[in-house]
Amino acid sequence: MERLTSRENALIKEYRKLSGSRRLREETGCFVLEGARLVLDAAQSGIRLRTLFISDDGGGRYPEAAVLRERAGRCFSIPNELAAYISDTEHPQGIFAVGEMPKAEPLTMQAGSYLLLDEIQDPGNLGTILRTAEAMGITAVVLSAHCPDLYSPKVIRSTMGSGWRQKTVRVEDLAGSITAWRGQGLRCYAATLTPEALPLQRMPAGRCRGIVIGNEGSGVSEQVMAACDGEVYIPMQGAAESLNAAAAAALCMWELNGRGYLPG
């Protein structure tokens, strides 16, 4: 492997810029990954690794490094000090990659379960939701235009690899998309705090259903609410008024795919 030692190297600069710039990631179609297991998960899920960096410690500590050398387009060794410089974590494992984003594919509505996210803001919430969606067997997760970048380092870390496997699409007009999908058979419900809404457990059954989780502060927007078939709420006890967006999404996904329906 060729060895890189300077912070001024063009490839090192590119990695740092991609890590911090959503605009650059979107312009280039590339993003960064860090950590032995995460990089290997990406490669095994079909992500093309353009560039791989392996630190002195990383190469000797992780057996995944040998496999990844065969998968990457270009592979470089770097000193531990340079690994610490480009790392986005406190204790870097010493394995880094620049990956190419897979081609985005439009969503074709079909029988299944769908989670729709209306202006979710926190990258950690998004990553947790995607990880839970894979575990719950959700057909697709739909993101509105201003949800966090799927390829930000924080989202990628919090998905624990589920981001490569869970089908996810982004739409510019969530309300308009819901209206169109309802014409294709989707029954969609907004998760709200309105007591007059249906309890989540009594959401009508159907072959093609979706639930919208709204912004952490303001909830589901009026436009998206109006496009839905109705509203559902999560019954709660005690003094709690609401749940974290990722926790609410998990309960909704469990209800969509994980249990039967109450009569009535």
Short mmCIF file of C-alpha atoms in Angstrom, two decimals:
data_model
loop_
_atom_site.label_atom_id
_atom_site.label_comp_id
_atom_site.label_asym_id
_atom_site.label_seq_id
_atom_site.Cartn_x
_atom_site.Cartn_y
_atom_site.Cartn_z
CA MET A 1 0.00 0.00 0.00
CA GLU A 2 1.11 3.52 -0.72
CA ARG A 3 1.67 5.51 2.47
CA LEU A 4 0.25 8.97 3.14
CA THR A 5 1.68 11.07 5.96
CA SER A 6 0.68 14.69 5.33
CA ARG A 7 -2.47 16.53 6.34
CA GLU A 8 -2.03 18.51 3.12
CA ASN A 9 -2.44 15.48 0.90
CA ALA A 10 -5.36 15.99 -1.52
CA LEU A 11 -7.06 12.71 -0.55
CA ILE A 12 -6.87 13.53 3.15
CA LYS A 13 -8.30 16.99 2.49
CA GLU A 14 -11.10 15.48 0.43
CA TYR A 15 -12.00 13.06 3.22
CA ARG A 16 -12.19 15.87 5.77
CA LYS A 17 -14.32 18.05 3.49
CA LEU A 18 -16.73 15.22 2.68
CA SER A 19 -17.11 14.51 6.39
CA GLY A 20 -18.25 18.04 7.14
CA SER A 21 -20.09 19.20 4.00
CA ARG A 22 -23.51 17.93 2.93
CA ARG A 23 -23.34 20.06 -0.18
CA LEU A 24 -20.05 18.48 -1.25
CA ARG A 25 -21.43 15.00 -0.61
CA GLU A 26 -24.43 15.76 -2.81
CA GLU A 27 -22.29 17.33 -5.54
CA THR A 28 -19.79 14.47 -5.70
CA GLY A 29 -22.07 11.54 -4.84
CA CYS A 30 -19.50 10.41 -2.27
CA PHE A 31 -19.47 10.12 1.51
CA VAL A 32 -17.18 8.93 4.29
CA LEU A 33 -17.31 5.89 6.54
CA GLU A 34 -15.34 5.10 9.66
CA GLY A 35 -14.86 1.89 11.61
CA ALA A 36 -13.97 -1.68 10.65
CA ARG A 37 -17.43 -3.22 10.95
CA LEU A 38 -19.26 -0.28 9.38
CA VAL A 39 -16.97 -0.14 6.34
CA LEU A 40 -17.23 -3.91 5.88
CA ASP A 41 -21.04 -3.79 6.20
CA ALA A 42 -21.13 -1.14 3.50
CA ALA A 43 -18.91 -3.14 1.15
CA GLN A 44 -20.92 -6.32 1.68
CA SER A 45 -24.15 -4.40 1.02
CA GLY A 46 -22.96 -3.24 -2.39
CA ILE A 47 -21.48 0.17 -1.58
CA ARG A 48 -18.49 0.81 -3.85
CA LEU A 49 -15.45 1.87 -1.82
CA ARG A 50 -13.51 4.43 -3.82
CA THR A 51 -10.70 4.97 -1.32
CA LEU A 52 -9.62 3.12 1.84
CA PHE A 53 -7.32 4.42 4.59
CA ILE A 54 -5.87 2.04 7.18
CA SER A 55 -3.85 3.27 10.14
CA ASP A 56 -0.91 1.41 11.64
CA ASP A 57 -3.04 0.28 14.58
CA GLY A 58 -6.11 -0.44 12.46
CA GLY A 59 -4.28 -2.73 10.08
CA GLY A 60 -2.97 -4.93 12.84
CA ARG A 61 -6.02 -4.93 15.11
CA TYR A 62 -8.91 -5.69 12.77
CA PRO A 63 -9.05 -8.76 10.48
CA GLU A 64 -11.61 -6.90 8.35
CA ALA A 65 -8.74 -4.77 7.03
CA ALA A 66 -7.40 -7.60 4.87
CA VAL A 67 -10.82 -8.17 3.29
CA LEU A 68 -11.37 -4.47 2.68
CA ARG A 69 -8.05 -4.10 0.85
CA GLU A 70 -9.47 -6.39 -1.83
CA ARG A 71 -12.73 -4.41 -2.05
CA ALA A 72 -11.45 -0.86 -2.35
CA GLY A 73 -10.48 0.93 -5.54
CA ARG A 74 -7.43 2.48 -3.88
CA CYS A 75 -5.90 1.65 -0.50
CA PHE A 76 -3.46 3.72 1.57
CA SER A 77 -1.72 3.27 4.90
CA ILE A 78 -1.61 6.25 7.27
CA PRO A 79 0.08 6.89 10.63
CA ASN A 80 -2.04 6.83 13.79
CA GLU A 81 -1.66 10.60 14.17
CA LEU A 82 -3.23 11.18 10.76
CA ALA A 83 -6.03 8.75 11.62
CA ALA A 84 -6.81 10.82 14.72
CA TYR A 85 -6.84 13.96 12.56
CA ILE A 86 -9.48 12.69 10.10
CA SER A 87 -11.54 10.74 12.64
CA ASP A 88 -15.01 11.86 13.67
CA THR A 89 -14.90 9.77 16.86
CA GLU A 90 -13.03 10.05 20.15
CA HIS A 91 -11.39 6.63 19.85
CA PRO A 92 -10.83 5.88 16.16
CA GLN A 93 -10.46 2.28 15.00
CA GLY A 94 -8.15 3.37 12.22
CA ILE A 95 -10.17 2.22 9.21
CA PHE A 96 -11.74 4.87 6.96
CA ALA A 97 -13.27 4.86 3.51
CA VAL A 98 -14.76 7.11 0.87
CA GLY A 99 -17.82 5.41 -0.57
CA GLU A 100 -20.04 6.12 -3.55
CA MET A 101 -23.73 6.75 -2.94
CA PRO A 102 -26.00 4.14 -4.54
CA LYS A 103 -28.33 5.38 -7.24
CA ALA A 104 -31.59 6.75 -5.80
CA GLU A 105 -34.67 4.88 -7.00
CA PRO A 106 -38.25 6.22 -6.91
CA LEU A 107 -40.76 4.55 -4.63
CA THR A 108 -43.41 2.42 -6.31
CA MET A 109 -46.32 1.99 -3.93
CA GLN A 110 -47.21 -1.63 -3.23
CA ALA A 111 -48.64 -3.72 -0.42
CA GLY A 112 -46.57 -3.17 2.69
CA SER A 113 -45.87 -0.87 5.63
CA TYR A 114 -44.40 2.60 5.33
CA LEU A 115 -42.95 5.11 7.78
CA LEU A 116 -42.95 8.72 6.62
CA LEU A 117 -40.83 11.39 8.33
CA ASP A 118 -41.96 15.01 8.18
CA GLU A 119 -39.01 17.36 8.84
CA ILE A 120 -37.27 15.21 11.46
CA GLN A 121 -34.26 17.26 12.54
CA ASP A 122 -31.97 15.15 14.73
CA PRO A 123 -29.48 12.92 12.85
CA GLY A 124 -29.34 10.50 15.78
CA ASN A 125 -33.11 10.09 15.69
CA LEU A 126 -33.02 9.39 11.96
CA GLY A 127 -30.31 6.78 12.32
CA THR A 128 -32.14 5.04 15.16
CA ILE A 129 -35.38 5.07 13.15
CA LEU A 130 -33.70 3.46 10.13
CA ARG A 131 -32.13 0.78 12.32
CA THR A 132 -35.51 0.04 13.92
CA ALA A 133 -37.25 0.07 10.53
CA GLU A 134 -35.00 -2.73 9.29
CA ALA A 135 -35.66 -4.74 12.44
CA MET A 136 -39.43 -4.23 12.11
CA GLY A 137 -39.54 -5.19 8.43
CA ILE A 138 -40.77 -1.81 7.19
CA THR A 139 -41.18 -1.76 3.41
CA ALA A 140 -39.75 1.76 3.02
CA VAL A 141 -38.94 4.88 5.01
CA VAL A 142 -39.86 8.14 3.30
CA LEU A 143 -38.00 11.35 4.17
CA SER A 144 -39.29 14.85 3.52
CA ALA A 145 -36.95 17.32 1.84
CA HIS A 146 -35.42 18.82 4.99
CA CYS A 147 -34.78 15.68 7.01
CA PRO A 148 -31.07 15.12 7.87
CA ASP A 149 -28.62 13.90 5.27
CA LEU A 150 -28.63 10.09 5.13
CA TYR A 151 -24.89 10.18 4.48
CA SER A 152 -23.79 12.40 7.35
CA PRO A 153 -21.30 10.62 9.64
CA LYS A 154 -23.63 10.81 12.65
CA VAL A 155 -26.57 9.25 10.77
CA ILE A 156 -24.34 6.52 9.33
CA ARG A 157 -22.93 5.63 12.75
CA SER A 158 -26.32 5.49 14.43
CA THR A 159 -27.81 3.19 11.77
CA MET A 160 -25.21 0.52 12.64
CA GLY A 161 -25.25 -0.63 9.00
CA SER A 162 -29.03 -0.64 8.55
CA GLY A 163 -28.75 2.42 6.33
CA TRP A 164 -27.38 0.27 3.52
CA ARG A 165 -30.15 -2.31 3.75
CA GLN A 166 -33.33 -0.41 4.64
CA LYS A 167 -35.07 1.03 1.57
CA THR A 168 -35.23 4.80 2.04
CA VAL A 169 -36.40 7.52 -0.34
CA ARG A 170 -36.46 11.31 -0.12
CA VAL A 171 -39.28 13.38 -1.64
CA GLU A 172 -39.45 17.12 -2.25
CA ASP A 173 -43.19 17.40 -1.53
CA LEU A 174 -44.30 15.00 1.20
CA ALA A 175 -47.93 16.16 1.25
CA GLY A 176 -48.22 15.89 -2.53
CA SER A 177 -46.57 12.47 -2.51
CA ILE A 178 -49.00 11.19 0.12
CA THR A 179 -51.93 12.41 -1.95
CA ALA A 180 -50.58 10.59 -5.01
CA TRP A 181 -49.85 7.40 -3.07
CA ARG A 182 -53.32 7.38 -1.56
CA GLY A 183 -54.58 7.19 -5.13
CA GLN A 184 -52.45 4.05 -5.48
CA GLY A 185 -53.93 2.39 -2.41
CA LEU A 186 -51.95 3.76 0.54
CA ARG A 187 -53.87 4.48 3.76
CA CYS A 188 -51.79 7.01 5.64
CA TYR A 189 -52.19 8.33 9.19
CA ALA A 190 -50.43 11.18 10.97
CA ALA A 191 -49.13 10.50 14.48
CA THR A 192 -50.35 13.36 16.68
CA LEU A 193 -51.07 14.26 20.29
CA THR A 194 -54.75 14.95 19.57
CA PRO A 195 -56.99 13.05 22.02
CA GLU A 196 -59.72 12.88 19.37
CA ALA A 197 -57.43 10.86 17.10
CA LEU A 198 -57.64 7.07 16.91
CA PRO A 199 -55.57 5.14 19.46
CA LEU A 200 -52.62 3.66 17.61
CA GLN A 201 -53.82 0.12 18.39
CA ARG A 202 -57.11 0.81 16.59
CA MET A 203 -55.66 2.07 13.35
CA PRO A 204 -57.63 0.39 10.54
CA ALA A 205 -56.09 -2.71 9.01
CA GLY A 206 -54.99 -2.69 5.39
CA ARG A 207 -52.56 -4.16 2.89
CA CYS A 208 -50.81 -0.84 2.30
CA ARG A 209 -50.50 1.45 5.32
CA GLY A 210 -48.29 4.26 6.47
CA ILE A 211 -47.73 6.44 9.53
CA VAL A 212 -46.21 9.94 9.52
CA ILE A 213 -43.89 10.98 12.35
CA GLY A 214 -43.51 14.74 12.61
CA ASN A 215 -40.84 17.24 13.58
CA GLU A 216 -39.47 16.89 17.12
CA GLY A 217 -40.74 20.34 18.10
CA SER A 218 -43.74 21.15 15.94
CA GLY A 219 -45.07 17.72 14.97
CA VAL A 220 -46.69 16.88 11.63
CA SER A 221 -47.26 19.94 9.44
CA GLU A 222 -50.78 21.09 8.56
CA GLN A 223 -50.24 20.36 4.88
CA VAL A 224 -49.12 16.79 5.52
CA MET A 225 -51.90 16.29 8.09
CA ALA A 226 -54.49 17.37 5.53
CA ALA A 227 -53.13 14.90 2.98
CA CYS A 228 -53.53 11.93 5.36
CA ASP A 229 -56.56 9.66 5.84
CA GLY A 230 -56.66 10.47 9.54
CA GLU A 231 -54.72 10.77 12.79
CA VAL A 232 -53.51 8.31 15.40
CA TYR A 233 -52.06 8.85 18.86
CA ILE A 234 -50.03 6.74 21.26
CA PRO A 235 -51.92 6.29 24.56
CA MET A 236 -49.67 7.18 27.49
CA GLN A 237 -49.89 6.94 31.26
CA GLY A 238 -48.38 9.12 33.95
CA ALA A 239 -47.39 12.73 33.38
CA ALA A 240 -45.51 12.20 30.11
CA GLU A 241 -46.93 14.42 27.37
CA SER A 242 -44.95 13.09 24.43
CA LEU A 243 -42.21 10.70 23.36
CA ASN A 244 -38.89 11.13 21.61
CA ALA A 245 -39.42 10.93 17.83
CA ALA A 246 -37.38 7.72 17.52
CA ALA A 247 -39.31 6.08 20.37
CA ALA A 248 -42.65 7.11 18.89
CA ALA A 249 -41.57 5.80 15.49
CA ALA A 250 -40.57 2.46 17.02
CA LEU A 251 -44.00 2.00 18.59
CA CYS A 252 -45.72 2.95 15.35
CA MET A 253 -43.60 0.51 13.35
CA TRP A 254 -44.32 -2.24 15.87
CA GLU A 255 -48.00 -1.62 15.38
CA LEU A 256 -47.65 -1.56 11.60
CA ASN A 257 -45.77 -4.85 11.37
CA GLY A 258 -45.35 -6.43 14.74
CA ARG A 259 -48.75 -7.31 16.18
CA GLY A 260 -52.42 -7.91 15.35
CA TYR A 261 -55.13 -5.29 15.42
CA LEU A 262 -57.73 -4.60 18.06
CA PRO A 263 -61.33 -4.95 16.86
CA GLY A 264 -63.46 -1.87 16.34
#
